[in-house]
Short mmCIF file of C-alpha atoms and ligand atoms in Angstrom, two decimals:
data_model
loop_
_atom_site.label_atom_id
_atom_site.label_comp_id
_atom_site.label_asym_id
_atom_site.label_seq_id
_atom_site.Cartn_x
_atom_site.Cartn_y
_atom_site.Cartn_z
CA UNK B 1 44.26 12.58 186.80
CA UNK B 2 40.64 14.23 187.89
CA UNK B 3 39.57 17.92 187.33
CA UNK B 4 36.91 19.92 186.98
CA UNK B 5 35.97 21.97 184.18
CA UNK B 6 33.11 24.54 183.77
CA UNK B 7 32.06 26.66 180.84
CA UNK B 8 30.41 30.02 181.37
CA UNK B 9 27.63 30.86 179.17
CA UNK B 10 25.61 33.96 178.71
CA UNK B 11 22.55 31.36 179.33
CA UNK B 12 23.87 28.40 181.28
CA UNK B 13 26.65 27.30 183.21
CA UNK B 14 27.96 23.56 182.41
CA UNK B 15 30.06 21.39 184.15
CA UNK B 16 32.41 18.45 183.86
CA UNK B 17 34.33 15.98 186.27
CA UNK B 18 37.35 14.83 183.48
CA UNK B 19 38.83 11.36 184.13
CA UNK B 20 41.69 11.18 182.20
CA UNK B 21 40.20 11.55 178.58
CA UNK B 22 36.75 10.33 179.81
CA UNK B 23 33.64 12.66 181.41
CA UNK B 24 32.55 11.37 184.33
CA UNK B 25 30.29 13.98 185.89
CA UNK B 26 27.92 16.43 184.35
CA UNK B 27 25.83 19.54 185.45
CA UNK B 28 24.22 22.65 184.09
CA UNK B 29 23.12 25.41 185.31
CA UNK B 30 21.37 29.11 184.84
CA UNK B 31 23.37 31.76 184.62
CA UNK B 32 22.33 34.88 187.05
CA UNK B 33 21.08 37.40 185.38
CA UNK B 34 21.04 39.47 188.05
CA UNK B 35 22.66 39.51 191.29
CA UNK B 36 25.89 40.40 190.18
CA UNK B 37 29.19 38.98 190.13
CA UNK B 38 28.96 37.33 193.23
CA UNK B 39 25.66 35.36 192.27
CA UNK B 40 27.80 34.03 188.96
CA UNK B 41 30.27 33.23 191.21
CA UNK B 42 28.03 31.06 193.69
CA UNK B 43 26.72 29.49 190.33
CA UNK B 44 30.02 28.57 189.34
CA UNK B 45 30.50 26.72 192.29
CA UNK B 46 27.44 24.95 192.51
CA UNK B 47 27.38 23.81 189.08
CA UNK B 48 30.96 22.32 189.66
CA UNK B 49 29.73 20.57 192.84
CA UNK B 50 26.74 19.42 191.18
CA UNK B 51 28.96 17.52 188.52
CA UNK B 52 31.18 16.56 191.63
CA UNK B 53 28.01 15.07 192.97
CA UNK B 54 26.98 13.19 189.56
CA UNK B 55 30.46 11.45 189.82
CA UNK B 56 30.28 10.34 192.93
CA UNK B 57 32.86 12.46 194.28
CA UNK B 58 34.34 14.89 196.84
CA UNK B 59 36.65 18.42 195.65
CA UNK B 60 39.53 16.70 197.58
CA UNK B 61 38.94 13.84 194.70
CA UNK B 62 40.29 16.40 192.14
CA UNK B 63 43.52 18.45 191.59
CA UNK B 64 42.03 21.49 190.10
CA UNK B 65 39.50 23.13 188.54
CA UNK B 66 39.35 25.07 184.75
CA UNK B 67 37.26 27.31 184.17
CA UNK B 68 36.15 29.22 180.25
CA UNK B 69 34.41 32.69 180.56
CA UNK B 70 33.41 34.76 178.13
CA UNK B 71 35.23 37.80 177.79
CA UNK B 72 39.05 38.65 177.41
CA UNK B 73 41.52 36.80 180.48
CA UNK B 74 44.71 37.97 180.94
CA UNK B 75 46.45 36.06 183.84
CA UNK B 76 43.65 35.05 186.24
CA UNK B 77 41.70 37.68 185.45
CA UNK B 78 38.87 38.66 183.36
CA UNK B 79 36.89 41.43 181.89
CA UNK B 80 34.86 42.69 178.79
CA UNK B 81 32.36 40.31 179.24
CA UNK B 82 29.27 42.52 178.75
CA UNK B 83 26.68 39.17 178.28
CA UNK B 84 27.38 37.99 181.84
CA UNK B 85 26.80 40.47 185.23
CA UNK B 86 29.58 42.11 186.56
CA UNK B 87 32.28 40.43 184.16
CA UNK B 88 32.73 43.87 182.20
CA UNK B 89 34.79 45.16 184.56
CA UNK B 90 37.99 43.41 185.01
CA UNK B 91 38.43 41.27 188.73
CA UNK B 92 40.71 38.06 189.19
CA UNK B 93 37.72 35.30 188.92
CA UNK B 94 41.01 32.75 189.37
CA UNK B 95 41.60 34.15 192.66
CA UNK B 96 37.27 34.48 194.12
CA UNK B 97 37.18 30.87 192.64
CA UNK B 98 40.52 29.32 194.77
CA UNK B 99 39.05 30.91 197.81
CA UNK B 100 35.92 29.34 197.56
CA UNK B 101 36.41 25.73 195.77
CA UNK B 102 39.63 25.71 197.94
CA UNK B 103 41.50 24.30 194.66
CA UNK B 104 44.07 25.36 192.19
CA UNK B 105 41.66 27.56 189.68
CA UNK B 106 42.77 28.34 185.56
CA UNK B 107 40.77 30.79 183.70
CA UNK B 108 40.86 30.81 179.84
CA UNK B 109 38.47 32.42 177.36
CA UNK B 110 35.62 30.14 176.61
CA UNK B 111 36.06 29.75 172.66
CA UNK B 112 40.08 29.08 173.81
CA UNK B 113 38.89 26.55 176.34
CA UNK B 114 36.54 25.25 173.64
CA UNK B 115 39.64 24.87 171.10
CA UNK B 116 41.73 23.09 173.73
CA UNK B 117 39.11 20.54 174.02
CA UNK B 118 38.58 19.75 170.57
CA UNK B 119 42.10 19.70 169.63
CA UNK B 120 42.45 17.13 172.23
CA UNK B 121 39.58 14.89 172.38
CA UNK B 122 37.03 16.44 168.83
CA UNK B 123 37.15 17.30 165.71
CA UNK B 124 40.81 18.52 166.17
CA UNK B 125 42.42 15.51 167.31
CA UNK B 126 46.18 14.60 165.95
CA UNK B 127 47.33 18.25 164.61
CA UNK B 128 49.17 20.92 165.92
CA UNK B 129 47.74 23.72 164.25
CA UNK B 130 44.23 24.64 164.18
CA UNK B 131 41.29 26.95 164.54
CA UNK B 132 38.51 26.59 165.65
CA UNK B 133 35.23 28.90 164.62
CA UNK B 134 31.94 28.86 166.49
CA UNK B 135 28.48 29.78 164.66
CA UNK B 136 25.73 30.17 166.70
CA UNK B 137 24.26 34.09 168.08
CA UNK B 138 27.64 35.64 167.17
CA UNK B 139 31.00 34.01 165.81
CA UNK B 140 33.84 32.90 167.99
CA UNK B 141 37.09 32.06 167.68
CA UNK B 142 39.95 30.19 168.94
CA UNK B 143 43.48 29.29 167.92
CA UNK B 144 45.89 26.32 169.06
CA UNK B 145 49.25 26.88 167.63
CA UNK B 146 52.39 24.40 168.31
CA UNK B 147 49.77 22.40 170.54
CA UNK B 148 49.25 24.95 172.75
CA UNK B 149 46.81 27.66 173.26
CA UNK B 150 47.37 31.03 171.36
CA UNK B 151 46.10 34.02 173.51
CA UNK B 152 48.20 36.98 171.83
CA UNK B 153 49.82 39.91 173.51
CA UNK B 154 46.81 41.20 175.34
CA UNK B 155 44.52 37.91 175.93
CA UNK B 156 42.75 39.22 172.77
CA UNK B 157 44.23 36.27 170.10
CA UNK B 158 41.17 34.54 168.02
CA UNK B 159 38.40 37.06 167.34
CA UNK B 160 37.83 35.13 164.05
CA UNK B 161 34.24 36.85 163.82
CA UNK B 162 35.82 39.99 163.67
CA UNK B 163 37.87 39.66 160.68
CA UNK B 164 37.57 42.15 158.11
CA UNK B 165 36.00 40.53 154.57
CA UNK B 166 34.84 43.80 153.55
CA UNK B 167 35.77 46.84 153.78
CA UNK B 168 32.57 49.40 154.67
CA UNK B 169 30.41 46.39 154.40
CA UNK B 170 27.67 45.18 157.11
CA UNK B 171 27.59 46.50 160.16
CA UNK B 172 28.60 44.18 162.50
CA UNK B 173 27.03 43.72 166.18
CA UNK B 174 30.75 44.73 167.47
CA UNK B 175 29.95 48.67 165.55
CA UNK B 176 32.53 47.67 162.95
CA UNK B 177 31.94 47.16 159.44
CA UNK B 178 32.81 44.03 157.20
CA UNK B 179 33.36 41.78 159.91
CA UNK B 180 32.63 37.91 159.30
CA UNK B 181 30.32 38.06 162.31
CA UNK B 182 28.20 41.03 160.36
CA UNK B 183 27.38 38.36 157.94
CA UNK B 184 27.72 34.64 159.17
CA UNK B 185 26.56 35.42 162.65
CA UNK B 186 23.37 34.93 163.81
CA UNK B 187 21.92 37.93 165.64
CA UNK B 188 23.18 39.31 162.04
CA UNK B 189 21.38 37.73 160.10
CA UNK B 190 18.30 38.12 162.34
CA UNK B 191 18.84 42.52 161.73
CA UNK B 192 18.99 41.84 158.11
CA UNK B 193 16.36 40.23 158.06
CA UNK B 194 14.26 42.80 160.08
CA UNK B 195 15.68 45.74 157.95
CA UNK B 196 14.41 43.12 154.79
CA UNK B 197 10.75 43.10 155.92
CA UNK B 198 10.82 46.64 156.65
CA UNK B 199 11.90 47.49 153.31
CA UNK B 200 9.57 44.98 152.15
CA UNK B 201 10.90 41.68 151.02
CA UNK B 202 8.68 38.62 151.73
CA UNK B 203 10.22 35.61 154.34
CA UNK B 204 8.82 33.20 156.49
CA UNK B 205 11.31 33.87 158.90
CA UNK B 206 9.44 35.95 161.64
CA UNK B 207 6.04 33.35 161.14
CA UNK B 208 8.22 30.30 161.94
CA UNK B 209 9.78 32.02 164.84
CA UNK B 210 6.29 32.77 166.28
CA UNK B 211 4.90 29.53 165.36
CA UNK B 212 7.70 27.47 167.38
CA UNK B 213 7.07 30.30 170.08
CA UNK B 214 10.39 31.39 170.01
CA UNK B 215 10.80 35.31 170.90
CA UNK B 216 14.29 34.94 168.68
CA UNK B 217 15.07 33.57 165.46
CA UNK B 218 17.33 30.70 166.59
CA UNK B 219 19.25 28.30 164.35
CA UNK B 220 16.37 25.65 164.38
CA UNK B 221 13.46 29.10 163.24
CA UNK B 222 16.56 29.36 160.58
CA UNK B 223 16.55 25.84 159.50
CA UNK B 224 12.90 24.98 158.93
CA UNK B 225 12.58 28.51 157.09
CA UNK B 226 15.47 26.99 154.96
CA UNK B 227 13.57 24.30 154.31
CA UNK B 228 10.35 25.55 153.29
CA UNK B 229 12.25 27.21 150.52
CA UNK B 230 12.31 30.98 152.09
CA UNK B 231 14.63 33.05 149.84
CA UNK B 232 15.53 35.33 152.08
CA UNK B 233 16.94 32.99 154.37
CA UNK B 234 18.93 31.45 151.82
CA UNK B 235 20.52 34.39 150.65
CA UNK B 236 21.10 35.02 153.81
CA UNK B 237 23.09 32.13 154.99
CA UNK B 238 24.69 32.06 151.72
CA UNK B 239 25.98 35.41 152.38
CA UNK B 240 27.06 34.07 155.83
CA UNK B 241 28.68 30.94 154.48
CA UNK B 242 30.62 33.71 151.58
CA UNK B 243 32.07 35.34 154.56
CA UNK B 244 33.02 32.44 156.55
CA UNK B 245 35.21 30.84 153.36
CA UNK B 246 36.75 34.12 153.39
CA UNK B 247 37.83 34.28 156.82
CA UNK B 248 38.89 30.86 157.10
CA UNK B 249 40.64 30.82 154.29
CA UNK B 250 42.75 33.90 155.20
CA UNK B 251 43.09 32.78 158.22
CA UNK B 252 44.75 29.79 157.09
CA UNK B 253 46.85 31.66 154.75
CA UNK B 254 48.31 33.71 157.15
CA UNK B 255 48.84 30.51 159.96
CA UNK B 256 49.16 27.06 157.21
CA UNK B 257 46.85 25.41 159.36
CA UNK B 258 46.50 21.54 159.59
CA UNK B 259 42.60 21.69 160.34
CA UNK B 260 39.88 23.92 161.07
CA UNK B 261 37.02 22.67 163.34
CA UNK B 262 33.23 24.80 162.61
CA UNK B 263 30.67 24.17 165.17
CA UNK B 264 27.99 26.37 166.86
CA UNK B 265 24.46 26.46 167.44
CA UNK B 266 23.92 27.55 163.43
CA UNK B 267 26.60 25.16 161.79
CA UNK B 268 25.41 21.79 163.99
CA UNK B 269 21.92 22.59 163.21
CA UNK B 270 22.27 22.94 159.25
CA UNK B 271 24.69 20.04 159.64
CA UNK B 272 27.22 18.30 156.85
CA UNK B 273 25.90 20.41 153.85
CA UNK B 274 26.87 23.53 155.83
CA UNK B 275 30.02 22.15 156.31
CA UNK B 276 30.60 21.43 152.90
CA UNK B 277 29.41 24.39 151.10
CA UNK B 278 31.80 26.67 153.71
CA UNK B 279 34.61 24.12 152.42
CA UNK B 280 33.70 25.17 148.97
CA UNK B 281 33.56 28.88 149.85
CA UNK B 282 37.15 28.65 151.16
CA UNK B 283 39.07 26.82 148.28
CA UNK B 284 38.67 29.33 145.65
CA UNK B 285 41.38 31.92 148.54
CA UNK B 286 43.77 29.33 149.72
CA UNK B 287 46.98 30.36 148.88
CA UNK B 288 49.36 27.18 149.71
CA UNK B 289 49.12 24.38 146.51
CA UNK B 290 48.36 21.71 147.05
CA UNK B 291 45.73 23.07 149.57
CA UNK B 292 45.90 19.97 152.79
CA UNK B 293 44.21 21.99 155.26
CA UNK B 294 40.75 20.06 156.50
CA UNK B 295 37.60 21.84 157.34
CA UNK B 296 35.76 19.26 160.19
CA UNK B 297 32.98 19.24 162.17
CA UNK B 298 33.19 19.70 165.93
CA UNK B 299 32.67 17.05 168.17
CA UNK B 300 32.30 17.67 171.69
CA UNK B 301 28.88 19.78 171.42
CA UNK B 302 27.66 21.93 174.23
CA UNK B 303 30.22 20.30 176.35
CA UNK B 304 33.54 21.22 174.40
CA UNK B 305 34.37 24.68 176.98
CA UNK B 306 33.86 22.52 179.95
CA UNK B 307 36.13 19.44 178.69
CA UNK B 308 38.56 21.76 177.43
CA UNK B 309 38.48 24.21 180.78
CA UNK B 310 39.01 20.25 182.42
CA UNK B 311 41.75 20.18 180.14
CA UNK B 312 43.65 23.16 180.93
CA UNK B 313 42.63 22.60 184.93
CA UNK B 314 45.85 19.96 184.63
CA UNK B 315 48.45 22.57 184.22
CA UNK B 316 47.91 24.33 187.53
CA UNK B 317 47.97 21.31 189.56
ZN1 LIG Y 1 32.77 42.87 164.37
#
């Protein structure tokens, strides 16, 4: 069975033809930032007929399309996206996309749609019961539970970054305090860091950043001021990996989960000791003896919303 499968970014727009468990057309695109919804919506459909194109194919080739947005879906609908024009208000994005693809349309959250492909064809593959946690400019979320997607009451299920670790702690971008996002996220990190120098505490952080010409401090202006030994960084992302064992391991306590997947911008750039050390950070809190839950990386890289929008594209046809 065909379908397509795109993942809506903030940034860019990617795009997969799914062939039974194999990808057989890729695109990306920039997202509008301006225009409104109906530019994003034109993007969405060029980016799937791009990847259309790349496999040598027509729409009538496949049965539906998937799609993961930021934001919280309920139905076919979406809203509270505030990173992607017009998307904070709520509209049915299931419905603009079926009248102009002319195909069956699914709409899922993007760290949901990210889950489903990962449990299926990543870092999830074989269990049941898993979360997965994303790293990168904030911290996402997403829960399969018996197999299938968990979206909670109100499309709101699997805002991992915005579990509590500490009570009155860090402000967190989200105007909450404590969250695991306020600490492990990286737009977080980046405001501590700024409130640091300010308050004068030396790091490398901002020269690295302006040296690789970068007007943020990504996860690669992170990594190399690792690496030169910066101790503010390092406190930093220990503080960060802390709060993730924390969450993760609550989160398993609450759910018994068979595996948790990390990936993200941050966690694929510091790589297999990242993983590790978070491991460590969560053992101490696990609850359930002997602890068999497994903390692995995710597989399916930029790519993982789009495959697993693909995915969930095969229910509606
Ligand atoms: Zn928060």
């Amino acid at each position: 069975m065909r379908t397509v499968g795109i993942d809506l970014g903030g940034t860019n727009a990617y795009a997969v033809v799914l062939d039974d468990d194999r990808t057989i057309g890729h695109a990306k695109r920039r997202t509008p930032t301006d225009g409104g919804r109906n530019e994003v919506i034109k993007t969405l459909v060029k980016v799937a007929d791009d990847a259309l194109d790349d496999a040598g194919l027509e729409r009538t080739a496949v049965v539906g399309a998937g799609v993961g947005t930021p934001g919280i879906v309920i139905g076919g609908t979406v809203g509270n996206a505030s990173n992607v024009p017009g998307f904070d208000e709520r509209f049915d994005l299931a419905a603009a996309l079926h009248d102009r693809l002319d195909l069956p349309v699914r709409v899922a959250n993007d760290v949901t749609a990210a889950a489903v492909g990962e449990h299926a064809l990543g870092g999830g593959r074989g269990a049941d019961d898993i979360l997965v946690v994303f790293v990168g400019t904030g911290v996402g979320g997403g829960l399969m539970l018996g197999g299938v997607p968990f979206e909670g009451s109100h499309g709101g299920a699997g805002e991992f970054g915005h579990l509590v670790i500490r009570q009155g702690g860090a402000v967190c971008p989200c105007g909450r305090r404590g969250c695991v996002e306020a600490y492990a996220g990286r737009r977080a990190m980046e405001l501590a860091a700024e409130r640091a120098v300010a308050a004068g505490t030396p790091t490398v952080l901002f020269e690295v950043m302006d040296g690789k010409g970068k007007s943020r401090a990504t996860s690669g202006v992170f990594k190399t001021a690792l690496e030169r030994g910066d101790e503010l960084v390092a406190d930093l992302i220990d503080d960060g990996i802390a709060a993730l064992g924390a969450g993760i391991a609550s989160t398993v306590n609450l759910l018994d989960l068979e595996v948790v997947v990390l990936g993200g911008g941050l966690a694929d750039k510091l790589g297999e000791s990242y993983l590790a050390r978070v491991e460590a950070a969560m053992r101490p809190h696990l609850f359930l003896e002997p602890p068999r839950v497994r903390l692995v990386a995710a597989m399916l890289g930029d790519e993982g919303g789009a495959v697993g929008a693909a995915l969930l594209a095969r229910n509606v046809a």
